Structures are given as structure tokens and as C-alpha cells.
PDB file of C-alpha atoms in Angstrom:
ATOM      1  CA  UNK A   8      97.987   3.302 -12.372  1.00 50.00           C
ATOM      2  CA  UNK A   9      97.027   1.863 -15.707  1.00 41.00           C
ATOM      3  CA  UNK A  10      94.845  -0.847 -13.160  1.00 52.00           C
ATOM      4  CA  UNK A  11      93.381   1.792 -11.643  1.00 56.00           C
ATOM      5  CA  UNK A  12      91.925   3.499 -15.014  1.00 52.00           C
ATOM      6  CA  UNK A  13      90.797   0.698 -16.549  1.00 55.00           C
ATOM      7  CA  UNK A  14      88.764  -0.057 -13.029  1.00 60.00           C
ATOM      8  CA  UNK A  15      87.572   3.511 -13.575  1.00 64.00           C
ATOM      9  CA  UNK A  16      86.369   3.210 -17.062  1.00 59.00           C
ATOM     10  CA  UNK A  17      84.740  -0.529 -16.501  1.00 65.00           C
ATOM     11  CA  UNK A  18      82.787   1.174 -13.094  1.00 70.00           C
ATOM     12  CA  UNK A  19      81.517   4.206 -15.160  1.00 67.00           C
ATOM     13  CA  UNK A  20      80.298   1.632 -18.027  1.00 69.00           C
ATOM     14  CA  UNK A  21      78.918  -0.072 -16.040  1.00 71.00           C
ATOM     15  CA  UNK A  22      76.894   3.228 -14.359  1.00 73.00           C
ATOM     16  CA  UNK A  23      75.600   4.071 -17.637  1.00 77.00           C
ATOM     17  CA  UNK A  24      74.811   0.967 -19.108  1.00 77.00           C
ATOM     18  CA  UNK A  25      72.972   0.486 -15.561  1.00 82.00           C
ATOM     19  CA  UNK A  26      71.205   4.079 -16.062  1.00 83.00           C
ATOM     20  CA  UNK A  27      70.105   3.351 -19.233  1.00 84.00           C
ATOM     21  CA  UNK A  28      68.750  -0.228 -18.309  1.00 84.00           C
ATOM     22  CA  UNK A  29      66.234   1.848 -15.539  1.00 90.00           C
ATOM     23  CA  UNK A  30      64.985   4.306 -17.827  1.00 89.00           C
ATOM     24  CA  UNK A  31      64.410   1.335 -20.834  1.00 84.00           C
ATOM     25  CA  UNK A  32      62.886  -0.614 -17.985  1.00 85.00           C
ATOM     26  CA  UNK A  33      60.500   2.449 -17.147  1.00 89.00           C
ATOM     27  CA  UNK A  34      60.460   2.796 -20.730  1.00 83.00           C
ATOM     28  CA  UNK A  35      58.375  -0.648 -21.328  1.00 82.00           C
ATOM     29  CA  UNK A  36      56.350  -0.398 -17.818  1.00 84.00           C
ATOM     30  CA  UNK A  37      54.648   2.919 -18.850  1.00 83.00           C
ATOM     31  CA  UNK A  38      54.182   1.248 -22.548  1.00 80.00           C
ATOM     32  CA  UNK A  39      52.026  -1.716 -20.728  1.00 76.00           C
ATOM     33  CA  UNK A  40      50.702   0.633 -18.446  1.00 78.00           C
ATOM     34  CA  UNK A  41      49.106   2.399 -21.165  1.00 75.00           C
ATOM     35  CA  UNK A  42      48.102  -0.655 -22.918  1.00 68.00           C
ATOM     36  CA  UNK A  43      46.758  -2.227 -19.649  1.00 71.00           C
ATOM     37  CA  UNK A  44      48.950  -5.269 -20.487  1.00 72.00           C
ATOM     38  CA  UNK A  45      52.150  -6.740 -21.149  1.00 72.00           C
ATOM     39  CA  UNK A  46      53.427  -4.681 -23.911  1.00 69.00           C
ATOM     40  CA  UNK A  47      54.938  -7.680 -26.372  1.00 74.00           C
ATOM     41  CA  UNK A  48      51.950  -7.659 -29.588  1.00 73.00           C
ATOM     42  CA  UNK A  49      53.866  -5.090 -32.106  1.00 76.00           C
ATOM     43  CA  UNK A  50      57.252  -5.910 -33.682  1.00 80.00           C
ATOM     44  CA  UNK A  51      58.090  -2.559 -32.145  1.00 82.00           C
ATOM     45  CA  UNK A  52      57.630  -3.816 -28.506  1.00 83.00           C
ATOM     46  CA  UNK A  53      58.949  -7.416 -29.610  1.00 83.00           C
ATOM     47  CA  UNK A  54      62.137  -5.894 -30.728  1.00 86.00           C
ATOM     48  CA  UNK A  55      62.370  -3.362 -27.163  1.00 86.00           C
ATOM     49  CA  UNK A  56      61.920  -6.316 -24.899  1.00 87.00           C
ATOM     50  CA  UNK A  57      64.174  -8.419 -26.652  1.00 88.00           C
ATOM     51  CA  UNK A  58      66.838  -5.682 -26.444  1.00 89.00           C
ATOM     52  CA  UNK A  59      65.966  -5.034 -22.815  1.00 90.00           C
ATOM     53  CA  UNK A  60      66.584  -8.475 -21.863  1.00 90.00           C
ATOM     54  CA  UNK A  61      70.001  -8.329 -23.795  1.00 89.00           C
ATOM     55  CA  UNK A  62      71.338  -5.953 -21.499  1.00 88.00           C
ATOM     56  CA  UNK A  63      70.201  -7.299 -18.566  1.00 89.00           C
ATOM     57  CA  UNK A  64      71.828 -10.433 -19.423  1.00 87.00           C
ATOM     58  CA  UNK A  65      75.135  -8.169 -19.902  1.00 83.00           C
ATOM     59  CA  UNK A  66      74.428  -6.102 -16.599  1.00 83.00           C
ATOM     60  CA  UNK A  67      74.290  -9.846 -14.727  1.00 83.00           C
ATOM     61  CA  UNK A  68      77.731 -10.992 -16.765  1.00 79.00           C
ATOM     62  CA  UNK A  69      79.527  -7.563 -15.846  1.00 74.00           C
ATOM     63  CA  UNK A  70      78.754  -9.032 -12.034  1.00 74.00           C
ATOM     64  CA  UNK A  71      81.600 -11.856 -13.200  1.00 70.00           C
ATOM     65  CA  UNK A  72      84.991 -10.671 -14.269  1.00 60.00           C
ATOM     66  CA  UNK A  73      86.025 -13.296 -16.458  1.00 62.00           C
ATOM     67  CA  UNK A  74      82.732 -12.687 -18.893  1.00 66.00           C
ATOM     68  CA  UNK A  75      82.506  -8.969 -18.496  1.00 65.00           C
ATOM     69  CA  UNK A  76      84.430  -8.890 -21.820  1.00 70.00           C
ATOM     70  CA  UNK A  77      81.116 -10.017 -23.845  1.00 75.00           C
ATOM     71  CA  UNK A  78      79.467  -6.748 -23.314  1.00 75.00           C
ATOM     72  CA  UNK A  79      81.962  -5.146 -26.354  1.00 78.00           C
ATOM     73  CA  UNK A  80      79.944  -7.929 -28.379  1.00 81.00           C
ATOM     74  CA  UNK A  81      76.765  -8.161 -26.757  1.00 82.00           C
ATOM     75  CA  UNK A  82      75.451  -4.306 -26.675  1.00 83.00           C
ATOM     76  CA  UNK A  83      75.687  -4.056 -30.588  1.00 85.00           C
ATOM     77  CA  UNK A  84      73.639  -6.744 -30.953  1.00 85.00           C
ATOM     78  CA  UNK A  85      70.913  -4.568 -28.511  1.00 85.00           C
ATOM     79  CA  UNK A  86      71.920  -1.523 -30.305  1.00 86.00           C
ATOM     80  CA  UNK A  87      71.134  -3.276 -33.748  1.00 88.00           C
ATOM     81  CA  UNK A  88      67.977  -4.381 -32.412  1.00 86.00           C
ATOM     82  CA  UNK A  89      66.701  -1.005 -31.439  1.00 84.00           C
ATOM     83  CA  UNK A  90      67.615   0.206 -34.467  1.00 85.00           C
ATOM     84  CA  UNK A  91      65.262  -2.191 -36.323  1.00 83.00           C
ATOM     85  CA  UNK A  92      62.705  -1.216 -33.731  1.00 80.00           C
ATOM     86  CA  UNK A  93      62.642   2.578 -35.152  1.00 80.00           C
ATOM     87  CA  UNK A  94      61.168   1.508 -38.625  1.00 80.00           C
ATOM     88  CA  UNK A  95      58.594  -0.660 -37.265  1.00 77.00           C
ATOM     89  CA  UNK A  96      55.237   1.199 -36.001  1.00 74.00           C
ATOM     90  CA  UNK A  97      55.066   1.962 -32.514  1.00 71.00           C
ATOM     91  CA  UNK A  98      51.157   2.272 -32.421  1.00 71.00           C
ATOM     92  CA  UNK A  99      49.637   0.408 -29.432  1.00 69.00           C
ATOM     93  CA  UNK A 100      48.263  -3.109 -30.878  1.00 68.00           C
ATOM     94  CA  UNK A 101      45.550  -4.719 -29.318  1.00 67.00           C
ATOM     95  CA  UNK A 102      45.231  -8.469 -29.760  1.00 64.00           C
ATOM     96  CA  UNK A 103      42.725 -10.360 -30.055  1.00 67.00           C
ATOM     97  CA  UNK A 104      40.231 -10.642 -26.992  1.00 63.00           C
ATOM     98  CA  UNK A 105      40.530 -14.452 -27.225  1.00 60.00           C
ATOM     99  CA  UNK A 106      44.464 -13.751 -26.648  1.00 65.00           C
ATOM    100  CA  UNK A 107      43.610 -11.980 -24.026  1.00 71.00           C
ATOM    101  CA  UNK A 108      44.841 -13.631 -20.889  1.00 76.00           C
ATOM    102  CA  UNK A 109      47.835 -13.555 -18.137  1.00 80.00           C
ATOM    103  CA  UNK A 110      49.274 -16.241 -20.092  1.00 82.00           C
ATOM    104  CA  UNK A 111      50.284 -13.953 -22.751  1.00 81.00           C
ATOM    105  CA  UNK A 112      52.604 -12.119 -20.700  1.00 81.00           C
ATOM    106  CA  UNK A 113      54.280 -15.196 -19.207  1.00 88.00           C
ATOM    107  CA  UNK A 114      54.479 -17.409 -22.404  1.00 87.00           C
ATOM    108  CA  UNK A 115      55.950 -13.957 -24.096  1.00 86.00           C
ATOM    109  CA  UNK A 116      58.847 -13.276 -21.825  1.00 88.00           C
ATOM    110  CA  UNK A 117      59.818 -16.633 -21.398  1.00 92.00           C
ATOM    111  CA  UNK A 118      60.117 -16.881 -25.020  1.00 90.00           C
ATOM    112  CA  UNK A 119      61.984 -13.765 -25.246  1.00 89.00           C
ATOM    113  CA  UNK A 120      64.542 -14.507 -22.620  1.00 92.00           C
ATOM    114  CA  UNK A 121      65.505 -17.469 -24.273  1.00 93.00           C
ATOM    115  CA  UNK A 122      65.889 -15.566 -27.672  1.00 92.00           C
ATOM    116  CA  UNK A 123      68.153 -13.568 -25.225  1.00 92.00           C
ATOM    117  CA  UNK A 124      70.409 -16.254 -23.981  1.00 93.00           C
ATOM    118  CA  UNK A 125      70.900 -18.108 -27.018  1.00 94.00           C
ATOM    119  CA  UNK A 126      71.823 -14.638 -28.121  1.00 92.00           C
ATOM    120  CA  UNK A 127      74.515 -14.581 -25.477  1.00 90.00           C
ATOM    121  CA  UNK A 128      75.739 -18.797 -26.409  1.00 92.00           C
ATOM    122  CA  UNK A 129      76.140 -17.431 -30.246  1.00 92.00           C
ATOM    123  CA  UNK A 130      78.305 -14.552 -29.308  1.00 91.00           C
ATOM    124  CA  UNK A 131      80.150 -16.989 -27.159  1.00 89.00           C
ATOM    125  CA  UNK A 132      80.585 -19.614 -30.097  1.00 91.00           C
ATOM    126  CA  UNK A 133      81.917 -16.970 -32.443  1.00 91.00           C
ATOM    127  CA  UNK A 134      84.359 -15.443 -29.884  1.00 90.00           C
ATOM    128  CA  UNK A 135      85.256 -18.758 -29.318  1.00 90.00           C
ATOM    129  CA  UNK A 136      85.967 -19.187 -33.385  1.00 91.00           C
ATOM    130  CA  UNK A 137      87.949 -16.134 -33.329  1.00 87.00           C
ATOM    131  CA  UNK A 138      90.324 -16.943 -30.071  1.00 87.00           C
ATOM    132  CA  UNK A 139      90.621 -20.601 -31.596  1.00 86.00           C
ATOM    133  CA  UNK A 140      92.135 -18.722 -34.697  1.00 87.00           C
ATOM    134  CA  UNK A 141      94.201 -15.913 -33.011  1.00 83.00           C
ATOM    135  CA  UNK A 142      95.876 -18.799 -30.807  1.00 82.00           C
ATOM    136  CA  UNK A 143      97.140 -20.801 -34.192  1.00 81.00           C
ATOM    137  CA  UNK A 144      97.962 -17.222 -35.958  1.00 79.00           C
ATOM    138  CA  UNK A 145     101.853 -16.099 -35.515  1.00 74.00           C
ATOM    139  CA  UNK A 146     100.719 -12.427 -35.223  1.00 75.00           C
ATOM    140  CA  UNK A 147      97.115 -12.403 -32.836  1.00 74.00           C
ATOM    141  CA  UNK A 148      95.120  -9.064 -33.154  1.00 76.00           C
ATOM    142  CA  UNK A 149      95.865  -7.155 -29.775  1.00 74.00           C
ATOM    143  CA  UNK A 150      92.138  -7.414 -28.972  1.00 71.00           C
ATOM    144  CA  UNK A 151      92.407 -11.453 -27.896  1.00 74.00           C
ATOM    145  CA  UNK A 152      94.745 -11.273 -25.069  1.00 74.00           C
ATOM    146  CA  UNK A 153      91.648  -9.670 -22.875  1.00 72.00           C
ATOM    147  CA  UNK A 154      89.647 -12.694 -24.084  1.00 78.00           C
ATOM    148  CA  UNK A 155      89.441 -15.649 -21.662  1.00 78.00           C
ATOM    149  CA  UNK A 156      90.669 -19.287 -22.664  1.00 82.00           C
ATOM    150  CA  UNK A 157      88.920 -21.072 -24.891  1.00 85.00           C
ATOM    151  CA  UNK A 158      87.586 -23.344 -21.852  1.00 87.00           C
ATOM    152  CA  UNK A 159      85.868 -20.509 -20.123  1.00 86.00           C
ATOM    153  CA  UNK A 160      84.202 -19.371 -23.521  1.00 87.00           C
ATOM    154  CA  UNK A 161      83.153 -23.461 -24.181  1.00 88.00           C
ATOM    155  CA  UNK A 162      81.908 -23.113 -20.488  1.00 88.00           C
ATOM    156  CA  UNK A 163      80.008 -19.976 -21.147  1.00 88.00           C
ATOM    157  CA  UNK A 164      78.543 -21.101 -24.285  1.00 90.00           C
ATOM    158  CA  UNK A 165      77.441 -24.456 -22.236  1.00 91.00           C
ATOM    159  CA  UNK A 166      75.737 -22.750 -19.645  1.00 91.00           C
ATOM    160  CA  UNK A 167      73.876 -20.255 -22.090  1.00 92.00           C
ATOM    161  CA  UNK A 168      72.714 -23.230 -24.336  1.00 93.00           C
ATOM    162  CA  UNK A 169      71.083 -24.803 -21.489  1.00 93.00           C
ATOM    163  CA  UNK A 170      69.839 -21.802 -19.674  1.00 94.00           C
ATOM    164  CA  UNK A 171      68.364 -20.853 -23.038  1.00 94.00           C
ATOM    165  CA  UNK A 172      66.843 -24.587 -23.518  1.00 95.00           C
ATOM    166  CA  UNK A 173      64.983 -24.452 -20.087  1.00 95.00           C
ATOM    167  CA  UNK A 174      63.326 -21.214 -20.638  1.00 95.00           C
ATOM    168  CA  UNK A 175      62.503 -22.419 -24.382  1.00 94.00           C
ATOM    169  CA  UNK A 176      60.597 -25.399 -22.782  1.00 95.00           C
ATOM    170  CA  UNK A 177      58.819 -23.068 -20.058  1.00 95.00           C
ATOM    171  CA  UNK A 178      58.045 -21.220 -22.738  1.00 92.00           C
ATOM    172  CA  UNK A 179      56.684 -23.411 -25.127  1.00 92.00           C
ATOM    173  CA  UNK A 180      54.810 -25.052 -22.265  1.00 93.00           C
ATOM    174  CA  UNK A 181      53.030 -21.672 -20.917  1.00 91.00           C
ATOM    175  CA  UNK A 182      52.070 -20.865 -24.965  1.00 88.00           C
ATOM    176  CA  UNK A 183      50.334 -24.283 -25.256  1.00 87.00           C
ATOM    177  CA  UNK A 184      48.425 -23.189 -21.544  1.00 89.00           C
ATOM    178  CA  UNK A 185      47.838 -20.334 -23.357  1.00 83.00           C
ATOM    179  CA  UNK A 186      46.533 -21.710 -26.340  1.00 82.00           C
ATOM    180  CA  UNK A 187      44.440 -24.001 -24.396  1.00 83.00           C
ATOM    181  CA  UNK A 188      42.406 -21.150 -22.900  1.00 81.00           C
ATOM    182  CA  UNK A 189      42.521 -18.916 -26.236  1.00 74.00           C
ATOM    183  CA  UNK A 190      41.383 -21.822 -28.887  1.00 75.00           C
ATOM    184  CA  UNK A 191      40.076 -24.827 -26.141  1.00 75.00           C
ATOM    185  CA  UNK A 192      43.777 -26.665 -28.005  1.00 78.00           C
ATOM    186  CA  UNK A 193      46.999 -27.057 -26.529  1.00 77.00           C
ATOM    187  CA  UNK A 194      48.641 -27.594 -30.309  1.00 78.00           C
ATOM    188  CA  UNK A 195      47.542 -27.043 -33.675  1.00 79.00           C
ATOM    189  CA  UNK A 196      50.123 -26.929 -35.766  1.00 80.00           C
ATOM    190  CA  UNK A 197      50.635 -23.351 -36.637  1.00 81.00           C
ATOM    191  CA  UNK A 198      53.860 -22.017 -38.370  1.00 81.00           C
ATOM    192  CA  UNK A 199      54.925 -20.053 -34.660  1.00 82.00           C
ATOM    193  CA  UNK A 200      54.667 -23.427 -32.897  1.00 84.00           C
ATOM    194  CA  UNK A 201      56.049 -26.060 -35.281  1.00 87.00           C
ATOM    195  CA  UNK A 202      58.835 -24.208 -36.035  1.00 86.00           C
ATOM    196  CA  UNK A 203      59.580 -22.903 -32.217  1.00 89.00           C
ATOM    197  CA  UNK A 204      59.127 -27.017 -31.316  1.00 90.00           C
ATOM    198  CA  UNK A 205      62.104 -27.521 -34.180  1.00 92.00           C
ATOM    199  CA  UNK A 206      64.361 -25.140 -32.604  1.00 92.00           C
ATOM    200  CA  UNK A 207      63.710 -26.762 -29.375  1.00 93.00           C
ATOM    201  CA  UNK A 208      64.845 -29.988 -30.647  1.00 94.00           C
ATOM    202  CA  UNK A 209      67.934 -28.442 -32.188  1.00 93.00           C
ATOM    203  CA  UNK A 210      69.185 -27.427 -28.971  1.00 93.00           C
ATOM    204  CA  UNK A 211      67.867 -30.521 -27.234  1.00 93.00           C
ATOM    205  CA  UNK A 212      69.973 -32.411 -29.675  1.00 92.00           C
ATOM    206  CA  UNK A 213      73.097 -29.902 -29.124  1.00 91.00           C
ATOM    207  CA  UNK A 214      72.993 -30.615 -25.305  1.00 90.00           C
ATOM    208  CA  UNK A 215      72.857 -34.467 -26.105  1.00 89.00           C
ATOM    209  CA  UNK A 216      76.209 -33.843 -28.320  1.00 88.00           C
ATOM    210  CA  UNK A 217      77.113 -31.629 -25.477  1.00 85.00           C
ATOM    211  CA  UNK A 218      77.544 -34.476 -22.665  1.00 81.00           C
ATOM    212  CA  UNK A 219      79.627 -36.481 -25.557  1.00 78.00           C
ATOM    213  CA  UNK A 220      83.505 -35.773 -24.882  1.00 69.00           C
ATOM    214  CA  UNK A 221      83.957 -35.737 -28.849  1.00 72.00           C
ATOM    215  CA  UNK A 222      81.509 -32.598 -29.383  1.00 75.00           C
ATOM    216  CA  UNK A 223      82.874 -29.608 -27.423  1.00 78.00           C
ATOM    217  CA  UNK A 224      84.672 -26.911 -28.345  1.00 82.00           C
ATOM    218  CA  UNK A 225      84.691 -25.348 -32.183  1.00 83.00           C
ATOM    219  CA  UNK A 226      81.853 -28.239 -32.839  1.00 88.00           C
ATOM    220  CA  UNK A 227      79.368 -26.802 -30.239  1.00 90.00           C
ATOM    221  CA  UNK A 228      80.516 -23.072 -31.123  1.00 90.00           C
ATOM    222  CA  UNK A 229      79.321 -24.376 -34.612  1.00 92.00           C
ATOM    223  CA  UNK A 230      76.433 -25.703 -33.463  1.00 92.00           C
ATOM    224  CA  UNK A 231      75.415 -22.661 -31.311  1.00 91.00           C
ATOM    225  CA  UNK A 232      75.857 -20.421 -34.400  1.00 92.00           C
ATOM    226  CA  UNK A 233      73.077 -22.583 -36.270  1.00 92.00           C
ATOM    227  CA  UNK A 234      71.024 -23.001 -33.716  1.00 92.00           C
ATOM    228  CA  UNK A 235      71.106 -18.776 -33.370  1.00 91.00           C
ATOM    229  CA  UNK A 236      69.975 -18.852 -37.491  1.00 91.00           C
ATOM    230  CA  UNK A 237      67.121 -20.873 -36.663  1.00 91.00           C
ATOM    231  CA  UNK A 238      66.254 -18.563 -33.780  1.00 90.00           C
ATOM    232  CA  UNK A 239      66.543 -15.271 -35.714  1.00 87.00           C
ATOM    233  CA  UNK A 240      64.316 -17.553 -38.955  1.00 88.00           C
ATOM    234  CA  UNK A 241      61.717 -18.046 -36.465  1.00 85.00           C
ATOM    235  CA  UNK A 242      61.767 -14.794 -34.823  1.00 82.00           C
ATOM    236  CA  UNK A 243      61.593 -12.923 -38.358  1.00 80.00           C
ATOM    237  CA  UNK A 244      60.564 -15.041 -41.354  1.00 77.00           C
ATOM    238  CA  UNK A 245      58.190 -16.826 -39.779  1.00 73.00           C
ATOM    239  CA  UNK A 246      56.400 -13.785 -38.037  1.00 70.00           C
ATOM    240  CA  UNK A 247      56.535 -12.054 -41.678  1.00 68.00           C
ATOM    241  CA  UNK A 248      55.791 -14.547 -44.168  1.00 62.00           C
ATOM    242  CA  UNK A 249      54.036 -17.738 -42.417  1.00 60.00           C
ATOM    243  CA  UNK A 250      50.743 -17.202 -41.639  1.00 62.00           C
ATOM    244  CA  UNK A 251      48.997 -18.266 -38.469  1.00 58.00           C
TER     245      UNK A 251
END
């Protein structure tokens, strides 16, 4: 039956995308192995973990059947990523022996599975744009009947926000522990931290909206698109062209 093929298809995705998640996983372990330490210094690395933690996200959302549709959205973005990691040098950088320290490893993938999951509520908020328009068009592409209703995808994009939010905080918490033993400060100002503080209070400010009855919907699908820009600015441009 045409139930029974689709089943088919979404198991062996779900194989290979699982496959593929292992050897990626053993991919990074042998990376830190060889470093002796969490491999997250190089933009190379940055970029693999980031990507890494995208699928895993989409390997935990196949698990439900009414979000398994994101992964058509979600593995380009990976793909894309992984893409930009191939120009980047893949030389082993060391940092500095001051950085040295367990927290470095914590802070970092705390910080990168946020990225992750606000990756996940901006994907959300545009699918959400994109059903919202399909149900007012007279003629809806074929592909939005296997999207959910729009209060699943607000649902989803709720969740990710504040999934994304409490792993922000941890994060931003474990680098100032960090900085504490690196520098003997727990804040100084630099570009990284002011602007990863201002992207926490965009998305404090979006769950605030959130709880309001008024802001849900296309204003929060909005609002997780910006907050997404202000991610990828301080993932990028400030790593590139702020120096600290």
C-alpha cells in the first residue's frame, strides 16, 4: 500500500541519517582524541559540532510523528553548514593554556546546542509563515498538506525558543566560570560576551511576549526569525571582525 511505502522510505531515512550521525559522532571523538580535548577552537570544528548537533536534534524529532516533517528543512541547514566547514582549515588549533580548562568543553557545547535549537524555532517560524500563506492561497503548493496546523508549528517553535533560552543561560553561565578561572573575571566586556548577553535578552524578551495571548502565532514566527539573525551575527561577524 501507498502507507506501507511511505513507512518504508521514512524507516530507511531514518537508518541512514542514523548511520551517518555514528560515524560524524566518531568523526569528532577521534578529532578530540587527537587534540586531547574537546575539539570546538577552529571554525572548522565550530561548524562540525554545530552540524552534529543539528541532526541529532532531527534524529530526536523523527522519534515524534507530527514533527518528523522538519527534517526536509532541517538537514540542509546541516548540509550548508558542512559545506562552509570545507573552506575553513582543518589544522588542529591549540588555545591558549590559560583557556585551558574542563570548562571549555562544557561552556562550548552548551553554547552550541542552543545555536542548534534556535536553529530548529527559526525553521519552525518560517514553516509556520509559509502554511499561514498556503491556508489563505486558493491554489496551496501540494507540499503543505503534510505540514501540521499552524498550532503544532506555534507549539514547536515555543518549545524550541525556550529549550534554546535555557541552554543559552547554562551556557553563558559556565563561560563566565570559565572566564573566572582563565582571566581571575567572570565579565569583561568582550565583543563574544556582550553580544551573546544581547541575544539572551532577545529571547528572554520573546518568551515574555510569548506568555501574552496577543503575541503568538506569525508575531513569534517573526520574532524567532530575528532572533535566528542575531544568532548567526554573533556566531559569524562577531568571531570574524570583533576582536577579543
Amino acid at each position: 500500500t501507498e502507507r506501507g511505502a511511505k513507512g518504508k522510505v521514512r524507516s530507511w531515512g531514518f537508518f541512514f541519517l542514523g548511520f551517518g550521525f555514528i560515524l560524524h559522532s566518531l568523526h569528532l571523538f577521534l578529532r578530540g582524541w587527537s587534540a586531547k580535548m574537546f575539539p570546538l577552537i577552529g571554525m572548522f570544528e565550530c561548524l562540525s559540532f554545530l552540524s552534529w548537533a543539528i541532526v541529532l536534534l532531527c534524529l530526536i524529532l523523527e522519534t515524534k510523528k507530527k514533527t518528523d516533517f522538519l527534517r526536509i528543512f532541517i538537514l540542509p541547514v546541516s548540509l550548508i553548514l558542512m559545506c562552509c566547514g570545507l573552506f575553513c582549515t582543518k589544522d588542529l588549533i591549540m588555545p591558549n593554556p590559560a583557556l585551558q580548562s574542563i570548562w571549555l568543553g562544557i561552556h562550548a557545547c552548551l553554547a552550541f546546542l542552543s545555536y542548534a535549537v534556535f536553529t530548529v524555532a527559526f525553521i519552525s517560524g518560517l514553516i509556520y509563515l509559509f502554511q499561514e500563506k498556503q491556508i489563505k492561497s486558493h491554489h496551496p503548493v501540494k507540499l503543505s498538506k503534510y505540514i501540521p496546523p499552524l498550532e503544532i508549528l506555534d507549539t514547536l517553535n515555543y518549545h524550541a525558543i525556550s529549550t534554546g533560552f535555557f541552554l543559552l543561560t547554562l551556557g553563558i553561565i559556565s563561560g563566565a566560570i570559565w572566564a573566572r578561572t582563565a582571566w581571575g573575571s567572570y565579565w569583561q566586556w568582550d565583543p563574544k560576551e556582550t553580544w551573546s548577553l544581547i541575544t539572551w535578552l532577545v529571547y528572554a524578551v520573546i518568551l515574555h511576549l510569548r506568555l501574552r495571548a496577543t503575541f503568538r502565532g506569525r508575531k513569534i514566527a517573526l520574532l524567532s526569525i530575528l532572533g535566528f539573525g542575531l544568532v548567526l551575527f554573533t556566531f559569524f561577524w562577531v568571531n570574524y571582525f570583533l576582536e577579543g
